[in-house]
Amino acid sequence: MRKNIPFFYIIENTKNGKLYAGSKVGVNANPKEFMTKKGYKTSSKIIKTIIENFGLDIFKIRKLRTFSCPLKAYNYETKFLLKVDARNNPKFYNRCNNE
């Protein structure tokens, strides 16, 4: 199995239904370890703070899609964020649309 598997994800805060969408494309990108105790948990400061205060179990993975290369994962993320206008959408924690 490849070490780095670029992926796109959407996670949901199960307490309020808010979502966060992102991608992991760099070193140690492994969807099997995403949102696990020792794995990748997003680069979002907001999400990290929520996990520190309420624990990892507050989040549920709603979508996880792997890609053959980092650029495809990043482009998919950007297209999704723009489509839902995540930065201005109250249903999302995202603060940017990768613009």
N, CA and C of each residue as an Amber inpcrd file, in Angstrom:
protein
   297
   0.8340000  -1.1880000   0.0000000   0.0000000   0.0000000   0.0000000
   0.8750000   1.2460000   0.0000000   0.4930000   2.2340000  -0.7850000
   1.2480000   3.4850000  -0.8360000   1.2450000   4.1830000   0.5180000
   2.3330000   4.8850000   0.8030000   2.4130000   5.6410000   2.0580000
   1.4820000   6.8470000   2.0340000   1.5440000   7.6150000   0.9580000
   0.7450000   8.8250000   0.8640000  -0.4160000   8.6120000  -0.1040000
  -1.6200000   8.7590000   0.4170000  -2.8310000   8.6310000  -0.3870000
  -3.6210000   9.9270000  -0.2200000  -3.5370000  10.8340000  -1.1840000
  -4.2680000  12.1030000  -1.0710000  -5.7730000  11.8390000  -0.9300000
  -6.4310000  12.6270000  -0.0620000  -7.8640000  12.4240000   0.1140000
  -8.5900000  13.7210000   0.4580000  -9.8750000  13.7320000   0.1410000
 -10.8050000  14.8120000   0.4660000 -11.7470000  14.2690000   1.5290000
 -12.1860000  15.1420000   2.4280000 -13.0710000  14.6870000   3.4960000
 -14.0740000  15.7620000   3.8860000 -15.1600000  15.2990000   4.4650000
 -16.1280000  16.1690000   5.1360000 -16.3930000  15.5210000   6.4830000
 -16.2630000  16.3090000   7.5390000 -16.5890000  15.8160000   8.8770000
 -17.7500000  16.6390000   9.4290000 -18.4910000  16.0400000  10.3450000
 -19.6540000  16.6950000  10.9400000 -19.5410000  16.6810000  12.4570000
 -19.8060000  17.8320000  13.0650000 -19.9310000  17.9190000  14.5100000
 -21.3010000  17.3390000  14.8560000 -21.3260000  16.2190000  15.5610000
 -22.5850000  15.5290000  15.8290000 -23.4720000  16.2720000  16.8340000
 -22.9180000  17.2570000  17.5150000 -23.7190000  18.0180000  18.4880000
 -24.5030000  19.1530000  17.8440000 -23.9590000  19.7320000  16.7550000
 -24.6600000  20.8720000  16.1450000 -24.8590000  20.7240000  14.6290000
 -24.3500000  19.6690000  14.0340000 -24.5380000  19.4320000  12.6160000
 -23.6330000  20.2290000  11.6910000 -22.7500000  21.0760000  12.2420000
 -21.8570000  21.8670000  11.3930000 -20.7970000  20.9800000  10.7590000
 -20.3900000  21.3790000   9.5580000 -19.4670000  20.5910000   8.7500000
 -18.1310000  21.2860000   8.5640000 -17.1320000  20.5040000   8.2540000
 -15.8310000  21.0280000   7.8390000 -15.3510000  20.1520000   6.6930000
 -14.9340000  20.7950000   5.6040000 -14.4440000  20.0740000   4.4380000
 -12.9810000  20.4200000   4.2160000 -12.2060000  19.4430000   3.8070000
 -10.7940000  19.6880000   3.5580000 -10.1610000  18.5500000   2.7940000
  -8.8510000  18.6510000   2.6500000  -8.1080000  17.5800000   2.0040000
  -6.7640000  17.4200000   2.6910000  -6.2220000  16.2480000   2.5740000
  -4.8770000  15.9470000   3.0710000  -4.1140000  15.4040000   1.8860000
  -3.0450000  16.0970000   1.5210000  -2.3240000  15.7150000   0.3050000
  -0.8390000  15.4980000   0.5270000  -0.3280000  15.8570000   1.6550000
   1.1100000  15.8070000   1.8750000   1.5980000  14.5280000   2.5250000
   2.7220000  14.6640000   3.2020000   3.3600000  13.5500000   3.8880000
   2.3780000  12.9190000   4.8670000   2.3950000  11.6100000   4.9060000
   1.5540000  10.8290000   5.8170000   0.0560000  10.9610000   5.5390000
  -0.3190000  11.3030000   4.3150000  -1.7360000  11.3260000   3.9590000
  -2.2190000   9.8810000   3.8870000  -3.0090000   9.4920000   4.8550000
  -3.5060000   8.1230000   4.9230000  -4.9510000   8.1660000   5.4200000
  -5.9160000   7.9310000   4.5500000  -7.3130000   8.0230000   4.9610000
  -7.7070000   7.0440000   6.0650000  -6.9820000   5.9400000   6.1950000
  -7.3050000   4.9710000   7.2460000  -6.9770000   5.5060000   8.6380000
  -6.0890000   6.4920000   8.7080000  -5.7080000   7.0640000   9.9990000
  -6.3690000   8.4190000  10.2710000  -7.2060000   8.8690000   9.3410000
  -7.8700000  10.1650000   9.4870000  -8.8540000  10.1450000  10.6540000
  -8.7840000  11.1860000  11.4610000  -9.6360000  11.3820000  12.6310000
  -9.5050000  10.2400000  13.6320000  -8.2810000   9.7430000  13.7800000
  -7.9780000   8.7630000  14.8110000  -7.0700000   9.4360000  15.8320000
  -6.9310000   8.8290000  16.9820000  -6.1550000   9.4180000  18.0770000
  -4.7550000   9.8480000  17.6420000  -4.0560000   9.0060000  16.8770000
  -2.6920000   9.3290000  16.4770000  -2.5920000   9.8010000  15.0280000
  -3.7210000   9.8830000  14.3270000  -3.7150000  10.2570000  12.9190000
  -3.9970000  11.7420000  12.6870000  -4.1180000  12.0860000  11.4280000
  -4.3950000  13.4600000  10.9970000  -5.8140000  13.8600000  11.3730000
  -5.9550000  15.1070000  11.8840000  -7.2540000  15.5920000  12.3410000
  -7.6230000  16.9500000  11.7450000  -7.1560000  17.2870000  10.6010000
  -7.3390000  18.5530000   9.8870000  -6.3070000  19.5740000  10.3490000
  -6.1580000  20.6170000   9.5580000  -5.2480000  21.7060000   9.9190000
  -6.0080000  22.8700000  10.5410000  -7.3120000  22.7390000  10.6620000
  -8.1650000  23.8140000  11.1720000  -7.9720000  24.0400000  12.6710000
  -7.6680000  25.2800000  13.0280000  -7.5400000  25.6280000  14.4500000
  -8.8770000  25.4860000  15.1660000  -9.9530000  25.8190000  14.4770000
 -11.2880000  25.7040000  15.0760000 -11.5830000  24.2440000  15.4290000
 -11.3340000  23.3590000  14.4870000 -11.6070000  21.9330000  14.7140000
 -10.6960000  21.3880000  15.8120000  -9.4370000  21.7910000  15.8010000
  -8.5100000  21.3380000  16.8490000  -8.9800000  21.7760000  18.2310000
  -9.4910000  22.9990000  18.3370000  -9.9920000  23.5030000  19.6240000
 -11.2170000  22.7130000  20.0760000 -12.1220000  22.4280000  19.1500000
 -13.3100000  21.6450000  19.4980000 -12.8990000  20.2530000  19.9770000
 -11.9430000  19.6380000  19.2980000 -11.4670000  18.3120000  19.7090000
 -10.8290000  18.3770000  21.1010000 -10.0400000  19.4200000  21.3640000
  -9.4190000  19.5740000  22.6940000 -10.4770000  19.7060000  23.7790000
 -11.5520000  20.4410000  23.4950000 -12.5790000  20.7080000  24.5070000
 -13.6150000  19.5980000  24.6520000 -13.9290000  18.9100000  23.5580000
 -15.0340000  17.9490000  23.5940000 -14.6470000  16.5280000  23.1920000
 -13.4270000  16.3530000  22.7260000 -12.9720000  15.0220000  22.3310000
 -13.1820000  14.7400000  20.8530000 -12.4580000  13.7880000  20.3680000
 -12.4790000  13.4040000  18.9560000 -13.8130000  12.7930000  18.5440000
 -14.4790000  12.1330000  19.4870000 -15.7240000  11.4340000  19.1750000
 -16.8860000  12.3570000  18.8340000 -16.7150000  13.6560000  19.0250000
 -17.7790000  14.5960000  18.6800000 -17.9480000  14.6970000  17.1630000
 -16.9230000  14.2740000  16.4140000 -16.9720000  14.3550000  14.9550000
 -17.2320000  13.0010000  14.3150000 -17.9660000  13.0570000  13.2080000
 -18.2550000  11.8860000  12.3960000 -17.7820000  12.1920000  10.9750000
 -17.1410000  11.2330000  10.3360000 -16.7260000  11.4000000   8.9440000
 -17.9450000  11.1850000   8.0580000 -18.3150000  12.2170000   7.3140000
 -19.4690000  12.1380000   6.4140000 -19.0700000  11.6910000   5.0100000
 -17.8690000  12.0830000   4.5710000 -17.4020000  11.7040000   3.2410000
 -15.8950000  11.5960000   3.2680000 -15.3760000  10.6210000   2.5440000
 -13.9340000  10.4570000   2.4000000 -13.6910000   9.8850000   1.0070000
 -12.9370000  10.6290000   0.2070000 -12.6750000  10.2090000  -1.1750000
 -11.1860000  10.2980000  -1.4400000 -10.6150000   9.2360000  -1.9440000
  -9.1760000   9.2190000  -2.2420000  -8.9280000   9.6030000  -3.7030000
  -7.6840000  10.0330000  -3.9600000  -7.2830000  10.4890000  -5.2880000
  -5.9210000   9.9110000  -5.6420000  -5.6420000   9.9080000  -6.9400000
  -4.3790000   9.3500000  -7.4220000  -3.2180000  10.3190000  -7.2990000
  -3.5150000  11.6130000  -7.1390000  -2.4360000  12.5850000  -6.9840000
  -2.9130000  13.7570000  -6.1230000  -1.9800000  14.4470000  -5.4720000
  -2.3360000  15.5540000  -4.5820000  -3.1190000  16.6700000  -5.2710000
  -2.7480000  17.0160000  -6.4800000  -3.4250000  18.1190000  -7.1730000
  -4.8980000  17.8140000  -7.4100000  -5.2160000  16.5790000  -7.7320000
  -6.6220000  16.2130000  -7.9480000  -7.4270000  16.3560000  -6.6590000
  -6.8580000  15.9650000  -5.5430000  -7.5460000  16.0980000  -4.2560000
  -7.7520000  17.5640000  -3.9040000  -6.7180000  18.3680000  -4.0720000
  -6.8150000  19.8010000  -3.7640000  -7.8270000  20.4880000  -4.6810000
  -7.7950000  20.1620000  -5.9670000  -8.7410000  20.7700000  -6.9090000
 -10.1780000  20.3760000  -6.5950000 -10.3850000  19.1360000  -6.1970000
 -11.7220000  18.6840000  -5.8130000 -12.1990000  19.4570000  -4.5790000
 -11.3130000  19.6070000  -3.6020000 -11.6550000  20.3680000  -2.3990000
 -12.0530000  21.7910000  -2.7660000 -11.2450000  22.4460000  -3.5910000
 -11.5270000  23.8300000  -3.9780000 -12.8660000  23.9430000  -4.7010000
 -13.1120000  23.0450000  -5.6310000 -14.3760000  23.0590000  -6.3710000
 -15.5580000  22.8930000  -5.4160000 -15.4270000  21.9750000  -4.4470000
 -16.4960000  21.7540000  -3.4740000 -16.7230000  23.0020000  -2.6070000
 -15.6370000  23.5560000  -2.0750000 -15.7600000  24.7230000  -1.2000000
 -16.4210000  25.8900000  -1.9210000 -16.0490000  26.1080000  -3.1710000
 -16.6580000  27.1860000  -3.9570000 -18.1310000  26.9040000  -4.2400000
 -18.4470000  25.6560000  -4.5360000 -19.8300000  25.2850000  -4.8440000
 -20.7650000  25.5710000  -3.6730000 -20.3230000  25.2270000  -2.4620000
 -21.1720000  25.4450000  -1.2760000 -20.8920000  26.7910000  -0.6180000
 -19.9190000  27.5340000  -1.1560000 -19.4500000  28.7970000  -0.5710000
 -19.2390000  28.6200000   0.9380000 -18.4130000  27.6330000   1.2630000
 -18.2040000  27.2360000   2.6550000 -17.8070000  28.3950000   3.5610000
 -16.9900000  29.3160000   3.0490000 -16.5390000  30.4460000   3.8510000
 -17.7180000  31.2680000   4.3820000 -18.7510000  31.4250000   3.5910000
 -19.9100000  32.2440000   3.9740000 -21.1330000  31.4190000   4.3470000
 -20.9830000  30.1070000   4.3750000 -22.0950000  29.2150000   4.6460000
 -22.1320000  28.8900000   6.1440000 -23.2190000  29.2420000   6.8260000
 -23.2890000  28.9930000   8.2730000 -23.2840000  27.5140000   8.6540000
 -23.4380000  26.6240000   7.6860000 -23.3990000  25.1980000   7.9710000
 -21.9720000  24.6610000   8.0410000 -20.9800000  25.5090000   7.7050000
 -19.5870000  25.0740000   7.6410000 -18.7000000  25.8660000   8.5950000
 -17.6940000  25.1980000   9.1350000 -16.6580000  25.8410000   9.9370000
 -15.5860000  26.4990000   9.0720000 -15.4910000  26.1120000   7.8080000
 -14.4290000  26.6050000   6.9280000 -14.4170000  28.1230000   6.8800000
 -13.2220000  28.6880000   6.9040000 -13.0500000  30.1450000   6.8330000
 -12.5490000  30.6150000   5.4820000 -12.3550000  29.6760000   4.5570000
 -11.9210000  30.0610000   3.2060000 -12.4420000  29.0440000   2.1990000
 -12.3700000  29.4450000   0.9410000 -12.7800000  28.5850000  -0.1670000
 -11.5830000  28.2240000  -1.0440000 -10.3860000  28.2540000  -0.4820000
  -9.1420000  27.9620000  -1.2120000  -8.8960000  28.9230000  -2.3570000
  -9.3850000  30.1160000  -2.2580000  -9.2040000  31.0840000  -3.3410000
  -7.8550000  31.7440000  -3.2640000
